[in-house]
Amino acid sequence: MTVARTICLGFLAVITVGTLFLMMPFATSNGNWNDPIVALFTATSAVCVTGLAVVDTGTDFSFWGQLTILILIQIGGLGYMTISTFLILILGRRFDLRQKMAIQESFDRPLLQGSQNLIRSILSMTLIFEIAGIFLLLSVFIPQYGWNFGLWSAIFHSISAWNNAGFSLFSDSVVQYQSSFLVNLVIPGLIIFGGIGYQVIIELYLWFVSILKRDRRKYLFSLNFKVVTSTTLFLLILGTIAFFFTELRNPNTLASLSFQDKLLAAWFQSATTRTAGFNTIDLGGMTAAAIFITMGFMLIGASPSGTGGGIKTTTIRIIAQSTYSILRGKEEVVLYSRTVPSSLILKAIAVVFGSVTTIVIATILIALTDTDFDFIQIFFEVVSAFATVGLSLGITASLSAAGKLVLIPVMYIGRVGVLLFMATILGESRPSVIKYPEENLLVG
Amino acid sequence: MTVARTICLGFLAVITVGTLFLMMPFATSNGNWNDPIVALFTATSAVCVTGLAVVDTGTDFSFWGQLTILILIQIGGLGYMTISTFLILILGRRFDLRQKMAIQESFDRPLLQGSQNLIRSILSMTLIFEIAGIFLLLSVFIPQYGWNFGLWSAIFHSISAWNNAGFSLFSDSVVQYQSSFLVNLVIPGLIIFGGIGYQVIIELYLWFVSILKRDRRKYLFSLNFKVVTSTTLFLLILGTIAFFFTELRNPNTLASLSFQDKLLAAWFQSATTRTAGFNTIDLGGMTAAAIFITMGFMLIGASPSGTGGGIKTTTIRIIAQSTYSILRGKEEVVLYSRTVPSSLILKAIAVVFGSVTTIVIATILIALTDTDFDFIQIFFEVVSAFATVGLSLGITASLSAAGKLVLIPVMYIGRVGVLLFMATILGESRPSVIKYPEENLLVG
Ligand SMILES: [K+]
Ligand SMILES: [K+]
């Protein structure tokens, strides 16, 4: 079995088990058996760290239901490969060479030698950030809710934010903390570091260590680090500016807030839109311009090897740089004095083409099954599901069963990755040795 | 001056002259001076063969105004380079080497040796198709309107269809000919051959000649021919099926028609959507699914070197084939036993990236200037303007002056070509000889 197929089936298995758990009477707040579609949708949304919800997580699920969702989020966020590698590790089994290659291929990088170190660092990183998030959030939630629900809320929202899941126990997401400086720092902080990819964090750590040790050699960041951090920073600032100015005079969102709160809300929206799915302003009240901008940021998404979705920052950067190169008459794409291999350019094309095709087909299908909604509501919902964002213009719960059944594979494909999914469908190919001559073609 | 700049300025010059003509009292049906924005918008729409109209071409413009529009369409359709080359030819001036290179570069192909032959064959092709179209349309229009207006309608619609302009003298476009077999054959025929590119027609002609001469050697079609014809055919059939099934039960469009008329209307819509801009069904009455499908087809558009717009059939084919290649683990993109050069892949990326960026920015701007319209109406209008299609959900005339002033450069960029436009903005670049090492990056 190929690695691609293993990952696809692994996600499916976790979703199936999650659905069964969420159907049980102990998972619902009223003690009845849950609707299978609600359970399937919620389990998929949790495992795919999407955050779209057909029922109110805080009131319709019991504590045990919420705990199940949180565990599914954690499994989905860490990723099937990390989890299974970890299980094999703690079971004490040695890796055979084929498994090692599979793991390395799925992580797609040579920086860390040895899968055991890799898994260990991912897990410790996750624990450190999530525990830090819980402690910081406690100072807001305990005064408000007391120890019991305060602690549970801090745990739930910290894990949900780090994994870019977007599930919230509050029915209005975190709109009530619109002006809370701490919440506007901690949740976007968890979102950004969770979505930036573990490799970037490891490099940051190694750089920090080299400074502490007063190492005289200059620490060399990888191309991946430079591209991811600069693109992420650029998008965060661009998003803050865009939301600030498009919503500035909108009475439903920013108009009534103080200047500082306006900035905080625009910043929060910029951070959360790119894959997390929390919100501190009412999305349904946003201007059409801001909704469209939101869709663009959702589609771009987070960075590879992180907990986020979308086509990823590196993909959009390769596309932008390719455009710049050909306009300058160059045939090579150069980023930070490194040539981007042509296979990566093809990969970037495939990611964008596969993503757009998935979104277009799903949008058309839901437009056919659910004719009562505005087109923009459906389009927004599909982009949000595909990019595992979880923001919604409010139609998730009222979608027809058919509409929900279209969104479920969209969330799934968005999470396992459109390339991996398509590769699984196509199966393995035989290598070809035929070389064909080049011929020109008119373009554009 | 670079070729790119020459073409950009040439289009601007024609638009300026056209605007002045359309402002004159002789151009309007009421004999008053025309509103400058109306004149500028109409001239741009005509020169860019877009077809978006802020006033009713048939009633608000006089015969002289309509003639001006038709001449602008013809100039725009043939393209600035063809026209200027032709002018130099008939003025008897010899080309110097630099001009020759500029012309060849702008036509981007080696098949026809010598610019004079090239221009001559483009002009005769245009004349043959347009005159054939006029004669065929006469048999429908003269019985209905008599000789005077019948002849004028046949001339106007034949030229408008061949140049994929979409301007019509009838206020409901050609909805009244929904069931006319002849109109459903002639207008889509002109649209398709006008939009397929002159090179494809020349190759068809040469192939036909080789058959007539009973040439024993098999005629070898170019890669461009194979890609353009197969993609065009595929899209035409896909569009017919898509419109047929999404609109089948829609009482505002196909539901009340006979089976044959349903097929005719779906076929007409499939042919016209990809850049021409005529319609035989009411666009505003279409389902959300069909509107979204329309937007997709508009964006893909026609083929290079034809009269149509959009990102072009060759671009989408390269993107699709690149996706397939990388999924099969290949690093080379092969079409019909020919390797696609990597510079073409970068060009395809640049066309898509530039197009999407233009559309996104324009949509956000109009969403800010015209807050009364539905988002989908604005998005549709911008895609239609950029791909020089000219279909509208009915908001063109009611857009604010600011909104119209945003659409004008969108039509312009869509027509001169987003690559050419961006190249002009960036200016010439110095060649670089530095080779950078490759480094991997995580994608998707
Ligand atoms: K999410
Ligand atoms: K048109």
mmCIF file of N, CA and C in Angstrom, chain B residues 54-141:
data_model
loop_
_atom_site.group_PDB
_atom_site.id
_atom_site.type_symbol
_atom_site.label_atom_id
_atom_site.label_comp_id
_atom_site.label_asym_id
_atom_site.label_seq_id
_atom_site.Cartn_x
_atom_site.Cartn_y
_atom_site.Cartn_z
ATOM 1 N N VAL B 54 -23.441 50.173 -21.384
ATOM 2 C CA VAL B 54 -24.113 50.973 -20.358
ATOM 3 C C VAL B 54 -25.379 51.630 -20.902
ATOM 4 N N VAL B 55 -25.512 51.664 -22.238
ATOM 5 C CA VAL B 55 -26.767 52.147 -22.849
ATOM 6 C C VAL B 55 -27.178 51.113 -23.906
ATOM 7 N N ASP B 56 -28.383 51.280 -24.454
ATOM 8 C CA ASP B 56 -28.878 50.331 -25.448
ATOM 9 C C ASP B 56 -28.313 50.697 -26.825
ATOM 10 N N THR B 57 -27.446 49.855 -27.354
ATOM 11 C CA THR B 57 -26.771 50.155 -28.617
ATOM 12 C C THR B 57 -27.781 50.416 -29.742
ATOM 13 N N GLY B 58 -28.853 49.669 -29.758
ATOM 14 C CA GLY B 58 -29.825 49.763 -30.847
ATOM 15 C C GLY B 58 -30.669 51.031 -30.814
ATOM 16 N N THR B 59 -30.950 51.576 -29.623
ATOM 17 C CA THR B 59 -31.840 52.747 -29.566
ATOM 18 C C THR B 59 -31.127 54.027 -29.146
ATOM 19 N N ASP B 60 -30.091 53.964 -28.334
ATOM 20 C CA ASP B 60 -29.447 55.180 -27.841
ATOM 21 C C ASP B 60 -28.388 55.735 -28.789
ATOM 22 N N PHE B 61 -27.856 54.871 -29.687
ATOM 23 C CA PHE B 61 -26.891 55.368 -30.666
ATOM 24 C C PHE B 61 -27.572 55.513 -32.029
ATOM 25 N N SER B 62 -27.175 56.534 -32.785
ATOM 26 C CA SER B 62 -27.655 56.717 -34.153
ATOM 27 C C SER B 62 -26.954 55.697 -35.054
ATOM 28 N N PHE B 63 -27.346 55.667 -36.329
ATOM 29 C CA PHE B 63 -26.655 54.802 -37.285
ATOM 30 C C PHE B 63 -25.163 55.087 -37.271
ATOM 31 N N TRP B 64 -24.794 56.385 -37.218
ATOM 32 C CA TRP B 64 -23.373 56.741 -37.246
ATOM 33 C C TRP B 64 -22.660 56.297 -35.982
ATOM 34 N N GLY B 65 -23.359 56.372 -34.867
ATOM 35 C CA GLY B 65 -22.788 55.875 -33.619
ATOM 36 C C GLY B 65 -22.561 54.374 -33.693
ATOM 37 N N GLN B 66 -23.570 53.672 -34.235
ATOM 38 C CA GLN B 66 -23.444 52.214 -34.364
ATOM 39 C C GLN B 66 -22.303 51.842 -35.311
ATOM 40 N N LEU B 67 -22.170 52.626 -36.401
ATOM 41 C CA LEU B 67 -21.090 52.363 -37.360
ATOM 42 C C LEU B 67 -19.731 52.568 -36.698
ATOM 43 N N THR B 68 -19.632 53.646 -35.892
ATOM 44 C CA THR B 68 -18.386 53.885 -35.150
ATOM 45 C C THR B 68 -18.058 52.682 -34.271
ATOM 46 N N ILE B 69 -19.069 52.206 -33.566
ATOM 47 C CA ILE B 69 -18.861 51.041 -32.686
ATOM 48 C C ILE B 69 -18.374 49.845 -33.510
ATOM 49 N N LEU B 70 -19.011 49.633 -34.665
ATOM 50 C CA LEU B 70 -18.653 48.484 -35.500
ATOM 51 C C LEU B 70 -17.202 48.587 -35.992
ATOM 52 N N ILE B 71 -16.794 49.805 -36.371
ATOM 53 C CA ILE B 71 -15.409 49.989 -36.827
ATOM 54 C C ILE B 71 -14.433 49.758 -35.676
ATOM 55 N N LEU B 72 -14.800 50.258 -34.490
ATOM 56 C CA LEU B 72 -13.937 50.030 -33.327
ATOM 57 C C LEU B 72 -13.816 48.543 -33.033
ATOM 58 N N ILE B 73 -14.928 47.819 -33.159
ATOM 59 C CA ILE B 73 -14.909 46.368 -32.950
ATOM 60 C C ILE B 73 -13.952 45.712 -33.940
ATOM 61 N N GLN B 74 -14.049 46.126 -35.207
ATOM 62 C CA GLN B 74 -13.217 45.516 -36.240
ATOM 63 C C GLN B 74 -11.736 45.797 -35.993
ATOM 64 N N ILE B 75 -11.446 47.041 -35.592
ATOM 65 C CA ILE B 75 -10.053 47.378 -35.278
ATOM 66 C C ILE B 75 -9.574 46.577 -34.083
ATOM 67 N N GLY B 76 -10.393 46.535 -33.053
ATOM 68 C CA GLY B 76 -10.023 45.793 -31.849
ATOM 69 C C GLY B 76 -9.863 44.311 -32.121
ATOM 70 N N GLY B 77 -10.763 43.765 -32.937
ATOM 71 C CA GLY B 77 -10.731 42.337 -33.221
ATOM 72 C C GLY B 77 -9.500 41.952 -34.021
ATOM 73 N N LEU B 78 -9.190 42.719 -35.034
ATOM 74 C CA LEU B 78 -8.000 42.401 -35.827
ATOM 75 C C LEU B 78 -6.736 42.621 -35.027
ATOM 76 N N GLY B 79 -6.855 43.513 -34.078
ATOM 77 C CA GLY B 79 -5.698 43.749 -33.219
ATOM 78 C C GLY B 79 -4.848 44.893 -33.745
ATOM 79 N N TYR B 80 -4.288 45.605 -32.823
ATOM 80 C CA TYR B 80 -3.513 46.778 -33.180
ATOM 81 C C TYR B 80 -2.335 46.437 -34.092
ATOM 82 N N MET B 81 -1.654 45.333 -33.812
ATOM 83 C CA MET B 81 -0.461 45.001 -34.596
ATOM 84 C C MET B 81 -0.816 44.691 -36.045
ATOM 85 N N THR B 82 -1.909 43.923 -36.235
ATOM 86 C CA THR B 82 -2.310 43.598 -37.599
ATOM 87 C C THR B 82 -2.609 44.872 -38.362
ATOM 88 N N ILE B 83 -3.389 45.722 -37.723
ATOM 89 C CA ILE B 83 -3.794 46.967 -38.360
ATOM 90 C C ILE B 83 -2.586 47.812 -38.731
ATOM 91 N N SER B 84 -1.690 47.987 -37.766
ATOM 92 C CA SER B 84 -0.579 48.895 -38.035
ATOM 93 C C SER B 84 0.361 48.294 -39.071
ATOM 94 N N THR B 85 0.549 46.976 -39.003
ATOM 95 C CA THR B 85 1.371 46.309 -40.015
ATOM 96 C C THR B 85 0.740 46.514 -41.391
ATOM 97 N N PHE B 86 -0.573 46.350 -41.443
ATOM 98 C CA PHE B 86 -1.301 46.505 -42.689
ATOM 99 C C PHE B 86 -1.151 47.924 -43.247
ATOM 100 N N LEU B 87 -1.251 48.894 -42.345
ATOM 101 C CA LEU B 87 -1.116 50.287 -42.777
ATOM 102 C C LEU B 87 0.261 50.538 -43.383
ATOM 103 N N ILE B 88 1.281 50.037 -42.728
ATOM 104 C CA ILE B 88 2.635 50.224 -43.243
ATOM 105 C C ILE B 88 2.765 49.559 -44.613
ATOM 106 N N LEU B 89 2.164 48.362 -44.736
ATOM 107 C CA LEU B 89 2.188 47.624 -45.995
ATOM 108 C C LEU B 89 1.582 48.431 -47.130
ATOM 109 N N ILE B 90 0.342 48.932 -46.906
ATOM 110 C CA ILE B 90 -0.320 49.611 -48.028
ATOM 111 C C ILE B 90 0.289 50.972 -48.275
ATOM 112 N N LEU B 91 0.968 51.514 -47.285
ATOM 113 C CA LEU B 91 1.682 52.761 -47.525
ATOM 114 C C LEU B 91 2.982 52.505 -48.278
ATOM 115 N N GLY B 92 3.302 51.236 -48.519
ATOM 116 C CA GLY B 92 4.450 50.899 -49.356
ATOM 117 C C GLY B 92 5.797 50.957 -48.674
ATOM 118 N N ARG B 93 5.798 51.222 -47.379
ATOM 119 C CA ARG B 93 7.082 51.301 -46.705
ATOM 120 C C ARG B 93 7.631 49.909 -46.456
ATOM 121 N N ARG B 94 8.950 49.792 -46.592
ATOM 122 C CA ARG B 94 9.582 48.534 -46.257
ATOM 123 C C ARG B 94 9.714 48.410 -44.742
ATOM 124 N N PHE B 95 9.714 47.185 -44.249
ATOM 125 C CA PHE B 95 9.991 46.968 -42.824
ATOM 126 C C PHE B 95 11.485 47.003 -42.604
ATOM 127 N N ASP B 96 11.919 47.650 -41.528
ATOM 128 C CA ASP B 96 13.303 47.441 -41.144
ATOM 129 C C ASP B 96 13.327 46.220 -40.211
ATOM 130 N N LEU B 97 14.528 45.736 -39.946
ATOM 131 C CA LEU B 97 14.645 44.472 -39.231
ATOM 132 C C LEU B 97 13.978 44.513 -37.858
ATOM 133 N N ARG B 98 14.117 45.677 -37.215
ATOM 134 C CA ARG B 98 13.558 45.767 -35.858
ATOM 135 C C ARG B 98 12.044 45.641 -35.880
ATOM 136 N N GLN B 99 11.415 46.313 -36.866
ATOM 137 C CA GLN B 99 9.961 46.217 -36.969
ATOM 138 C C GLN B 99 9.533 44.789 -37.253
ATOM 139 N N LYS B 100 10.294 44.126 -38.124
ATOM 140 C CA LYS B 100 9.971 42.747 -38.451
ATOM 141 C C LYS B 100 10.000 41.870 -37.200
ATOM 142 N N MET B 101 11.040 42.071 -36.393
ATOM 143 C CA MET B 101 11.146 41.268 -35.180
ATOM 144 C C MET B 101 9.992 41.555 -34.239
ATOM 145 N N ALA B 102 9.631 42.823 -34.166
ATOM 146 C CA ALA B 102 8.535 43.213 -33.275
ATOM 147 C C ALA B 102 7.247 42.532 -33.695
ATOM 148 N N ILE B 103 6.997 42.539 -35.012
ATOM 149 C CA ILE B 103 5.780 41.930 -35.510
ATOM 150 C C ILE B 103 5.785 40.422 -35.248
ATOM 151 N N GLN B 104 6.930 39.809 -35.529
ATOM 152 C CA GLN B 104 6.997 38.372 -35.327
ATOM 153 C C GLN B 104 6.828 38.023 -33.842
ATOM 154 N N GLU B 105 7.462 38.827 -33.009
ATOM 155 C CA GLU B 105 7.360 38.562 -31.583
ATOM 156 C C GLU B 105 5.918 38.677 -31.123
ATOM 157 N N SER B 106 5.215 39.677 -31.647
ATOM 158 C CA SER B 106 3.852 39.885 -31.187
ATOM 159 C C SER B 106 2.936 38.783 -31.706
ATOM 160 N N PHE B 107 3.275 38.181 -32.828
ATOM 161 C CA PHE B 107 2.464 37.055 -33.293
ATOM 162 C C PHE B 107 3.002 35.731 -32.777
ATOM 163 N N ASP B 108 4.253 35.755 -32.310
ATOM 164 C CA ASP B 108 4.782 34.662 -31.521
ATOM 165 C C ASP B 108 4.769 33.319 -32.259
ATOM 166 N N ARG B 109 5.077 33.312 -33.542
ATOM 167 C CA ARG B 109 5.090 32.032 -34.227
ATOM 168 C C ARG B 109 5.893 32.064 -35.519
ATOM 169 N N PRO B 110 6.425 30.902 -35.892
ATOM 170 C CA PRO B 110 7.285 30.832 -37.061
ATOM 171 C C PRO B 110 6.586 30.259 -38.295
ATOM 172 N N LEU B 111 5.327 29.794 -38.197
ATOM 173 C CA LEU B 111 4.727 29.017 -39.282
ATOM 174 C C LEU B 111 4.718 29.776 -40.599
ATOM 175 N N LEU B 112 4.190 30.987 -40.545
ATOM 176 C CA LEU B 112 4.119 31.756 -41.785
ATOM 177 C C LEU B 112 5.353 32.616 -41.937
ATOM 178 N N GLN B 113 6.104 32.413 -42.983
ATOM 179 C CA GLN B 113 7.268 33.245 -43.222
ATOM 180 C C GLN B 113 6.807 34.547 -43.871
ATOM 181 N N GLY B 114 7.302 35.633 -43.328
ATOM 182 C CA GLY B 114 6.996 36.919 -43.944
ATOM 183 C C GLY B 114 5.714 37.520 -43.400
ATOM 184 N N SER B 115 5.812 38.739 -42.907
ATOM 185 C CA SER B 115 4.667 39.379 -42.280
ATOM 186 C C SER B 115 3.586 39.742 -43.285
ATOM 187 N N GLN B 116 3.988 39.984 -44.525
ATOM 188 C CA GLN B 116 2.987 40.406 -45.512
ATOM 189 C C GLN B 116 1.965 39.299 -45.748
ATOM 190 N N ASN B 117 2.464 38.071 -45.960
ATOM 191 C CA ASN B 117 1.553 36.945 -46.117
ATOM 192 C C ASN B 117 0.629 36.795 -44.925
ATOM 193 N N LEU B 118 1.240 36.969 -43.760
ATOM 194 C CA LEU B 118 0.505 36.806 -42.514
ATOM 195 C C LEU B 118 -0.683 37.742 -42.469
ATOM 196 N N ILE B 119 -0.398 39.025 -42.647
ATOM 197 C CA ILE B 119 -1.440 40.034 -42.578
ATOM 198 C C ILE B 119 -2.498 39.778 -43.646
ATOM 199 N N ARG B 120 -2.036 39.440 -44.866
ATOM 200 C CA ARG B 120 -2.965 39.223 -45.951
ATOM 201 C C ARG B 120 -3.916 38.073 -45.627
ATOM 202 N N SER B 121 -3.349 36.997 -45.048
ATOM 203 C CA SER B 121 -4.227 35.857 -44.786
ATOM 204 C C SER B 121 -5.193 36.153 -43.640
ATOM 205 N N ILE B 122 -4.750 36.940 -42.656
ATOM 206 C CA ILE B 122 -5.679 37.299 -41.571
ATOM 207 C C ILE B 122 -6.827 38.128 -42.128
ATOM 208 N N LEU B 123 -6.482 39.096 -42.980
ATOM 209 C CA LEU B 123 -7.519 39.975 -43.525
ATOM 210 C C LEU B 123 -8.488 39.213 -44.422
ATOM 211 N N SER B 124 -7.951 38.344 -45.297
ATOM 212 C CA SER B 124 -8.871 37.647 -46.203
ATOM 213 C C SER B 124 -9.747 36.672 -45.426
ATOM 214 N N MET B 125 -9.172 36.028 -44.416
ATOM 215 C CA MET B 125 -9.951 35.146 -43.553
ATOM 216 C C MET B 125 -11.107 35.893 -42.907
ATOM 217 N N THR B 126 -10.797 37.058 -42.354
ATOM 218 C CA THR B 126 -11.817 37.881 -41.706
ATOM 219 C C THR B 126 -12.930 38.225 -42.688
ATOM 220 N N LEU B 127 -12.527 38.686 -43.884
ATOM 221 C CA LEU B 127 -13.510 39.085 -44.893
ATOM 222 C C LEU B 127 -14.394 37.907 -45.301
ATOM 223 N N ILE B 128 -13.762 36.759 -45.588
ATOM 224 C CA ILE B 128 -14.523 35.585 -46.025
ATOM 225 C C ILE B 128 -15.568 35.188 -44.991
ATOM 226 N N PHE B 129 -15.149 35.075 -43.749
ATOM 227 C CA PHE B 129 -16.087 34.642 -42.710
ATOM 228 C C PHE B 129 -17.182 35.675 -42.477
ATOM 229 N N GLU B 130 -16.783 36.947 -42.434
ATOM 230 C CA GLU B 130 -17.786 37.975 -42.139
ATOM 231 C C GLU B 130 -18.801 38.079 -43.263
ATOM 232 N N ILE B 131 -18.343 38.015 -44.520
ATOM 233 C CA ILE B 131 -19.277 38.123 -45.648
ATOM 234 C C ILE B 131 -20.200 36.900 -45.703
ATOM 235 N N ALA B 132 -19.625 35.722 -45.465
ATOM 236 C CA ALA B 132 -20.470 34.527 -45.411
ATOM 237 C C ALA B 132 -21.526 34.675 -44.323
ATOM 238 N N GLY B 133 -21.105 35.176 -43.165
ATOM 239 C CA GLY B 133 -22.040 35.387 -42.057
ATOM 240 C C GLY B 133 -23.151 36.347 -42.431
ATOM 241 N N ILE B 134 -22.771 37.447 -43.116
ATOM 242 C CA ILE B 134 -23.774 38.444 -43.513
ATOM 243 C C ILE B 134 -24.820 37.808 -44.425
ATOM 244 N N PHE B 135 -24.358 37.060 -45.441
ATOM 245 C CA PHE B 135 -25.306 36.459 -46.396
ATOM 246 C C PHE B 135 -26.265 35.488 -45.704
ATOM 247 N N LEU B 136 -25.712 34.679 -44.819
ATOM 248 C CA LEU B 136 -26.567 33.707 -44.128
ATOM 249 C C LEU B 136 -27.574 34.408 -43.215
ATOM 250 N N LEU B 137 -27.126 35.451 -42.522
ATOM 251 C CA LEU B 137 -28.033 36.134 -41.593
ATOM 252 C C LEU B 137 -29.109 36.930 -42.333
ATOM 253 N N LEU B 138 -28.787 37.377 -43.573
ATOM 254 C CA LEU B 138 -29.763 38.132 -44.369
ATOM 255 C C LEU B 138 -31.073 37.357 -44.510
ATOM 256 N N SER B 139 -30.951 36.023 -44.696
ATOM 257 C CA SER B 139 -32.146 35.218 -44.916
ATOM 258 C C SER B 139 -33.064 35.188 -43.699
ATOM 259 N N VAL B 140 -32.536 35.540 -42.554
ATOM 260 C CA VAL B 140 -33.397 35.630 -41.364
ATOM 261 C C VAL B 140 -33.869 37.062 -41.155
ATOM 262 N N PHE B 141 -32.972 38.032 -41.337
ATOM 263 C CA PHE B 141 -33.278 39.406 -40.946
ATOM 264 C C PHE B 141 -34.117 40.160 -41.971
#
